[in-house]
mmCIF file of C-alpha atoms in Angstrom:
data_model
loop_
_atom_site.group_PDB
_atom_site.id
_atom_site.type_symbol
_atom_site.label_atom_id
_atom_site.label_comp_id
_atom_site.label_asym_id
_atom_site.label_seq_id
_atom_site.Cartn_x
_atom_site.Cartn_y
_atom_site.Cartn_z
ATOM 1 C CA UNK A 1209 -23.367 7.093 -5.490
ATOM 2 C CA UNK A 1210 -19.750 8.660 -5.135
ATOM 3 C CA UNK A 1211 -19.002 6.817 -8.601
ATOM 4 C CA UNK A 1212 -16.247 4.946 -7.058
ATOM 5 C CA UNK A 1213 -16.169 1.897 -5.720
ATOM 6 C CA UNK A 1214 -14.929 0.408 -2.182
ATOM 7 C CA UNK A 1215 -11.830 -0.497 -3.060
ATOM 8 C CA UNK A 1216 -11.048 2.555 -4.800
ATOM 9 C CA UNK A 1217 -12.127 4.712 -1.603
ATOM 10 C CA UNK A 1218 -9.976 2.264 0.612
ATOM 11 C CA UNK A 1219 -6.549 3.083 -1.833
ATOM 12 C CA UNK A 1220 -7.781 6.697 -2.301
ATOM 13 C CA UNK A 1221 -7.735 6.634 1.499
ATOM 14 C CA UNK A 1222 -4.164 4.399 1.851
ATOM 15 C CA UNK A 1223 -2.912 7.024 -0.475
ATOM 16 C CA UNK A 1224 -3.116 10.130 1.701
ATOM 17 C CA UNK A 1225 -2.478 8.333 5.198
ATOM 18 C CA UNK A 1226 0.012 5.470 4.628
ATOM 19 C CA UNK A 1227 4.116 5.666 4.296
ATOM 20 C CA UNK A 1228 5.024 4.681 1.389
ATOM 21 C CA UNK A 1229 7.367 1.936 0.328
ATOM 22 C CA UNK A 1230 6.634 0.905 4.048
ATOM 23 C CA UNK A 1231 4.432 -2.374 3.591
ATOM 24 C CA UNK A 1232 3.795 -2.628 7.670
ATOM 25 C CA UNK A 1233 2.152 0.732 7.332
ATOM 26 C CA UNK A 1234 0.236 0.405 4.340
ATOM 27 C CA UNK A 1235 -1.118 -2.974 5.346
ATOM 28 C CA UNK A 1236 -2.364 -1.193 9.220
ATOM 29 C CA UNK A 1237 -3.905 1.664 7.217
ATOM 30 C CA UNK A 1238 -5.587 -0.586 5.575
ATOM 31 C CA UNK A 1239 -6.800 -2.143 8.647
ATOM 32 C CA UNK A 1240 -8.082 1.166 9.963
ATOM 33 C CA UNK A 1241 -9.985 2.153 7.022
ATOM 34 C CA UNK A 1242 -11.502 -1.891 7.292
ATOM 35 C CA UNK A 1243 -12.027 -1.431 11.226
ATOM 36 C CA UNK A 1244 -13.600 2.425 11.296
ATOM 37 C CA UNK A 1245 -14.876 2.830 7.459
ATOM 38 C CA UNK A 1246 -15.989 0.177 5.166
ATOM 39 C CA UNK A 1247 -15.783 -3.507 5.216
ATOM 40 C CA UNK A 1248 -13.614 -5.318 2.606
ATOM 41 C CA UNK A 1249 -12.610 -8.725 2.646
ATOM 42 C CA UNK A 1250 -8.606 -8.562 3.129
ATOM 43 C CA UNK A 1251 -6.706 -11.224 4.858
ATOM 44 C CA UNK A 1252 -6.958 -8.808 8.387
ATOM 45 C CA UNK A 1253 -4.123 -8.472 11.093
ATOM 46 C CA UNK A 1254 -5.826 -11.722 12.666
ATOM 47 C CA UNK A 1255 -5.416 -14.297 10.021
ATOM 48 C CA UNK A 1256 -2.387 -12.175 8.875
ATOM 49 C CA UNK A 1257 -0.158 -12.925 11.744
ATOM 50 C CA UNK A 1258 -0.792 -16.738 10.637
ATOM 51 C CA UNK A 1259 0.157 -15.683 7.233
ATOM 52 C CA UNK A 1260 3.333 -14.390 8.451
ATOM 53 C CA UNK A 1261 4.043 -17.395 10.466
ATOM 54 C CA UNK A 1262 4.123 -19.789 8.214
ATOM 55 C CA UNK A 1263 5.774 -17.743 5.538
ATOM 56 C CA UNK A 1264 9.311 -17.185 7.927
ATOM 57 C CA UNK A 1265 8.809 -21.338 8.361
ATOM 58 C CA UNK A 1266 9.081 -22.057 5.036
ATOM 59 C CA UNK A 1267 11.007 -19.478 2.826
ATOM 60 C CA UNK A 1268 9.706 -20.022 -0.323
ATOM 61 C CA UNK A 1269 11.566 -18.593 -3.132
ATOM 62 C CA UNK A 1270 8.493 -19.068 -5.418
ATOM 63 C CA UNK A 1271 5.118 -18.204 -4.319
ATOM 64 C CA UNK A 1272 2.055 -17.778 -5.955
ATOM 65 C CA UNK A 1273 -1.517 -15.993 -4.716
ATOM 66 C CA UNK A 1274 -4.742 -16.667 -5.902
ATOM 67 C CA UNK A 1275 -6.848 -14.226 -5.941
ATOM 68 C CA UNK A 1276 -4.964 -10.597 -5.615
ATOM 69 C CA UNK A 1277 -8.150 -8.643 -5.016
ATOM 70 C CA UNK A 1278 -7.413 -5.255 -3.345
ATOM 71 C CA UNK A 1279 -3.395 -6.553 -2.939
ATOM 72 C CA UNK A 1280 -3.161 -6.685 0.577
ATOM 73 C CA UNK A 1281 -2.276 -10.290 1.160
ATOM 74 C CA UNK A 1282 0.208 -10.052 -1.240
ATOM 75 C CA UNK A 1283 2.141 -6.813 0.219
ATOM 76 C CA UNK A 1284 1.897 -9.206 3.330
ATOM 77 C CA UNK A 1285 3.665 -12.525 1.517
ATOM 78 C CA UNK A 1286 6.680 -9.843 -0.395
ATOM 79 C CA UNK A 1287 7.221 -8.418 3.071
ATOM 80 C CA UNK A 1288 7.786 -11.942 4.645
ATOM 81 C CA UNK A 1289 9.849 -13.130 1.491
ATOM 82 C CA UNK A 1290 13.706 -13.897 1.806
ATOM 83 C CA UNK A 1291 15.892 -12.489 -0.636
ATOM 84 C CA UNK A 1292 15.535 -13.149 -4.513
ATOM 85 C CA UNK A 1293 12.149 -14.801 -3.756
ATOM 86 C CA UNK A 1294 9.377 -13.767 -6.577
ATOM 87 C CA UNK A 1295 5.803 -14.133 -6.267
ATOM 88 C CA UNK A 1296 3.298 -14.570 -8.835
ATOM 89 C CA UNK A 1297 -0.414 -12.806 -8.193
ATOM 90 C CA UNK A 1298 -3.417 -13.510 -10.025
ATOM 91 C CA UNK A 1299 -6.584 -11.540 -10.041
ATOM 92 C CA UNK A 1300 -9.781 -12.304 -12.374
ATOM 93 C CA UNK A 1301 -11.153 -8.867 -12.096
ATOM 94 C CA UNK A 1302 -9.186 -5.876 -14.112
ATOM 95 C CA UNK A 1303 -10.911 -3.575 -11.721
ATOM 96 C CA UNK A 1304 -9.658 -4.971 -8.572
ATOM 97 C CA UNK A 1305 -6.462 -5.765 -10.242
ATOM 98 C CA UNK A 1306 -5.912 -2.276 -11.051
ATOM 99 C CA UNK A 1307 -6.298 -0.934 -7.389
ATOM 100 C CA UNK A 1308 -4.100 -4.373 -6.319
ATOM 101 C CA UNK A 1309 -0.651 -2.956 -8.638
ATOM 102 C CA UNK A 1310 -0.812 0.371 -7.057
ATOM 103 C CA UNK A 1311 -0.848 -0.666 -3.500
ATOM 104 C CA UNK A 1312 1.868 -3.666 -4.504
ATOM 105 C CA UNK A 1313 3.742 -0.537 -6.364
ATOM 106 C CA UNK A 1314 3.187 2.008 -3.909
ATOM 107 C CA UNK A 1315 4.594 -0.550 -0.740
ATOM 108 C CA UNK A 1316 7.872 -0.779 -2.551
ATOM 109 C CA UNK A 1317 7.535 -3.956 -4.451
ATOM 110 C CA UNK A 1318 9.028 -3.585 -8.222
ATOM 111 C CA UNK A 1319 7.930 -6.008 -11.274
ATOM 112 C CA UNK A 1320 11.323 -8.196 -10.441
ATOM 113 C CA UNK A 1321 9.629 -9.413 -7.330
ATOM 114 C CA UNK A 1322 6.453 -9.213 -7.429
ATOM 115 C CA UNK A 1323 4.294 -9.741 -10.788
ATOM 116 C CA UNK A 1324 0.732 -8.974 -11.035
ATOM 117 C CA UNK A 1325 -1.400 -11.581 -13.781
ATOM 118 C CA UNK A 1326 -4.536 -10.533 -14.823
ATOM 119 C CA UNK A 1327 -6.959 -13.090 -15.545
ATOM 120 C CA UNK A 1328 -9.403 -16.311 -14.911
ATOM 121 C CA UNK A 1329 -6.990 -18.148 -12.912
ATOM 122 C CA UNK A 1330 -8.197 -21.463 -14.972
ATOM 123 C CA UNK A 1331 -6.798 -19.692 -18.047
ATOM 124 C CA UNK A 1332 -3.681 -18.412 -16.516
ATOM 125 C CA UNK A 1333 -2.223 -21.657 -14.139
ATOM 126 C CA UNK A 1334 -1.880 -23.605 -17.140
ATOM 127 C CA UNK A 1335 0.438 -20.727 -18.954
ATOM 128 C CA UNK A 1336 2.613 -19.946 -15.541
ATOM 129 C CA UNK A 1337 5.188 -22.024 -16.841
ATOM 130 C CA UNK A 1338 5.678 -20.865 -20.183
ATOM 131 C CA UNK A 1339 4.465 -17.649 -19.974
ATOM 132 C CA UNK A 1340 5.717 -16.156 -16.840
ATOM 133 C CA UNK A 1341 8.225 -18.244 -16.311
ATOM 134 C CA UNK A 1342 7.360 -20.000 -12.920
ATOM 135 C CA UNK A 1343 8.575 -23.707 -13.173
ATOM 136 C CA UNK A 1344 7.277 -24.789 -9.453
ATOM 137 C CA UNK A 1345 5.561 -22.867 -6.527
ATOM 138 C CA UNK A 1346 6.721 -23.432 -3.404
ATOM 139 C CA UNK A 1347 4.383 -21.717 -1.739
ATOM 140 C CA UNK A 1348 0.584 -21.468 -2.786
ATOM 141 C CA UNK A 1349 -1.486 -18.979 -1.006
ATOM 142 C CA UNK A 1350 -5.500 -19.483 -1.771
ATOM 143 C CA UNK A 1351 -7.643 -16.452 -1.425
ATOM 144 C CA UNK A 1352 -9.865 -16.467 -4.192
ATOM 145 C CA UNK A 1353 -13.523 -17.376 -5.122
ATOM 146 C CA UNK A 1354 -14.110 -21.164 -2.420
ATOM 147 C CA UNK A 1355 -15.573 -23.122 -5.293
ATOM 148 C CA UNK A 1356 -12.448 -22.949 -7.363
ATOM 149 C CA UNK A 1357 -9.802 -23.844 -4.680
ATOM 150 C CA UNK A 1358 -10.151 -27.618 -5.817
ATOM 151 C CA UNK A 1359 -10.560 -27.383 -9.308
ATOM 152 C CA UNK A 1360 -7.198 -24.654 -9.401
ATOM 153 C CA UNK A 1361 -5.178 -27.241 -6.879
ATOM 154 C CA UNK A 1362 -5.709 -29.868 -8.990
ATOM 155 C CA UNK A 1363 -4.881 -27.563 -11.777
ATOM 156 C CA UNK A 1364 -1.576 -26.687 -10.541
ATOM 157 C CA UNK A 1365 -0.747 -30.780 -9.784
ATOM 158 C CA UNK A 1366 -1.594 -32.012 -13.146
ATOM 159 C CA UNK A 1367 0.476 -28.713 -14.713
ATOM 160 C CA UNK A 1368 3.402 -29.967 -12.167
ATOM 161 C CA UNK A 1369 3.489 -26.314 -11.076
ATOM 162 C CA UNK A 1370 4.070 -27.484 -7.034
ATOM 163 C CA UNK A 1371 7.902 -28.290 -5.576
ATOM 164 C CA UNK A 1372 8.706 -31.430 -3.587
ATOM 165 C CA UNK A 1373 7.357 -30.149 -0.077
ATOM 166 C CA UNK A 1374 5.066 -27.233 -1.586
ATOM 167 C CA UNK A 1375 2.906 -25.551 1.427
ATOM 168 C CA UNK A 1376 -0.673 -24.689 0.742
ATOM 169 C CA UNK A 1377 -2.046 -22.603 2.648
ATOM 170 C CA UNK A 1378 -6.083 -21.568 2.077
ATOM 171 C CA UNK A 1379 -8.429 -18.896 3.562
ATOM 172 C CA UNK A 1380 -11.960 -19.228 4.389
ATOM 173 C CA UNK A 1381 -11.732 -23.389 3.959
ATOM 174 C CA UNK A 1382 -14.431 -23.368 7.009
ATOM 175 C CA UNK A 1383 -16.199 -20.222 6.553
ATOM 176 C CA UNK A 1384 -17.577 -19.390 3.855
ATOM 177 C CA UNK A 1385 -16.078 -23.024 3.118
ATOM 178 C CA UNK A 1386 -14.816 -25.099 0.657
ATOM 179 C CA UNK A 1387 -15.819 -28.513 1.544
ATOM 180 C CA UNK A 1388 -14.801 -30.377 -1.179
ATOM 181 C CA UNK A 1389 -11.263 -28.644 -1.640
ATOM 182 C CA UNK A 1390 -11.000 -29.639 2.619
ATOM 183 C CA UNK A 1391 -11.984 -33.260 1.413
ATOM 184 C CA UNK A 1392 -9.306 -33.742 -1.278
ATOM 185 C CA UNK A 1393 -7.004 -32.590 0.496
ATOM 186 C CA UNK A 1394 -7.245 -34.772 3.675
ATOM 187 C CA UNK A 1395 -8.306 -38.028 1.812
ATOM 188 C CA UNK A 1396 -6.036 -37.696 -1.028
ATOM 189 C CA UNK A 1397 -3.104 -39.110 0.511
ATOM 190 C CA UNK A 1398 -0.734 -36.195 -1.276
ATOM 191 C CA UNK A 1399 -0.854 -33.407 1.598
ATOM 192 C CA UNK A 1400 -0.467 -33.155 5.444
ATOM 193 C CA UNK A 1401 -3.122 -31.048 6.506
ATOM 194 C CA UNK A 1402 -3.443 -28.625 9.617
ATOM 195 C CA UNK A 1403 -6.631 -26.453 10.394
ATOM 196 C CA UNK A 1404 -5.496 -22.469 12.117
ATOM 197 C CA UNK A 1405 -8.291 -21.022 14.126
ATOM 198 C CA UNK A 1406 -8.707 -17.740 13.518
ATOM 199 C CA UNK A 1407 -11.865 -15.092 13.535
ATOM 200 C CA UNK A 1408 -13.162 -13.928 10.357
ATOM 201 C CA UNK A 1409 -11.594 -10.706 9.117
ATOM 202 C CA UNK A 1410 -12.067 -7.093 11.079
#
């Protein structure tokens, strides 16, 4: 009815209450307007602190985020990245993707460190390497539509887009679920796998 939609309200709403270039803020007003307002699905301050976790164990140089949506996971991975790390975004809907840069923008995150692809992420994993430069991820955060986490991991092995020792790490593998993505990856014989508890967003 108001014309705009949720995610627009949510930004609209980050925009007149959040500090910018101050990613800790941004990502708690966020939280608020999730908690008090409307409902979106963000990574949360729950599943978040996970995030964080295993971010500061690993320090990837390259990571790279499936599934951008409203850019609050990935103002969360550039404010856990060590210096002269980049990370890579993808977001199949120009909508969401256009909400996504100005939150990444207005946290303090430049183009150098943080690039924002627009696009089916089966179209644009097969061009990282020679389009935008990324020879191997590190780090591979999964937040996107569940029934393309297997077919876009096994995209990125037979592209050779993952480092010696690359982390995974996927949202939502239980709930909603991605049962055949959870399969692969503990029968294939390529991947350690570890299951984090956590409650479902706000």
């Amino acid at each position: 009815l108001t014309g705009t939609s949720r995610e627009q309200r949510a930004f609209q709403y980050v925009l007149a209450h959040a500090i910018p270039a101050d990613p800790h803020h941004i990502l708690q007003t966020f939280d608020q307007w999730c908690y008090h307002c409307e409902h979106l699905s963000c990574v949360g301050p729950d599943k978040g602190r996970i995030v964080e976790r295993v971010l500061l164990e690993r320090a990837p140089l390259r990571v790279l985020e499936l599934g951008t949506y409203c850019g609050y996971g990935t103002v969360l991975l550039a404010q856990g990245l060590p210096p002269g790390a980049r990370l890579y975004t993808i977001e199949g809907d120009p909508q969401h993707a256009a909400v996504a840069e100005k939150v990444i923008r207005l946290a303090g995150f430049s183009e150098d460190m943080v690039e924002l692809i627009v696009g089916p992420s089966e179209e644009v994993i097969p061009r990282l390497q020679e389009k935008h430069g990324l020879k191997k991820a590190d780090f591979v955060f999964m937040d996107h539509w569940k029934r393309c986490y297997l077919r876009d991991l096994r995209l990125l092995e037979s592209h050779q887009l993952l480092a010696e020792g690359a982390t995974i790490l996927a949202d939502n593998v239980l709930f909603p679920g991605a049962p055949h993505f959870l399969q692969y990856a503990k029968t294939c014989g390529k991947y350690h796998c570890k299951v984090h508890r956590a409650s479902l967003e706000y």
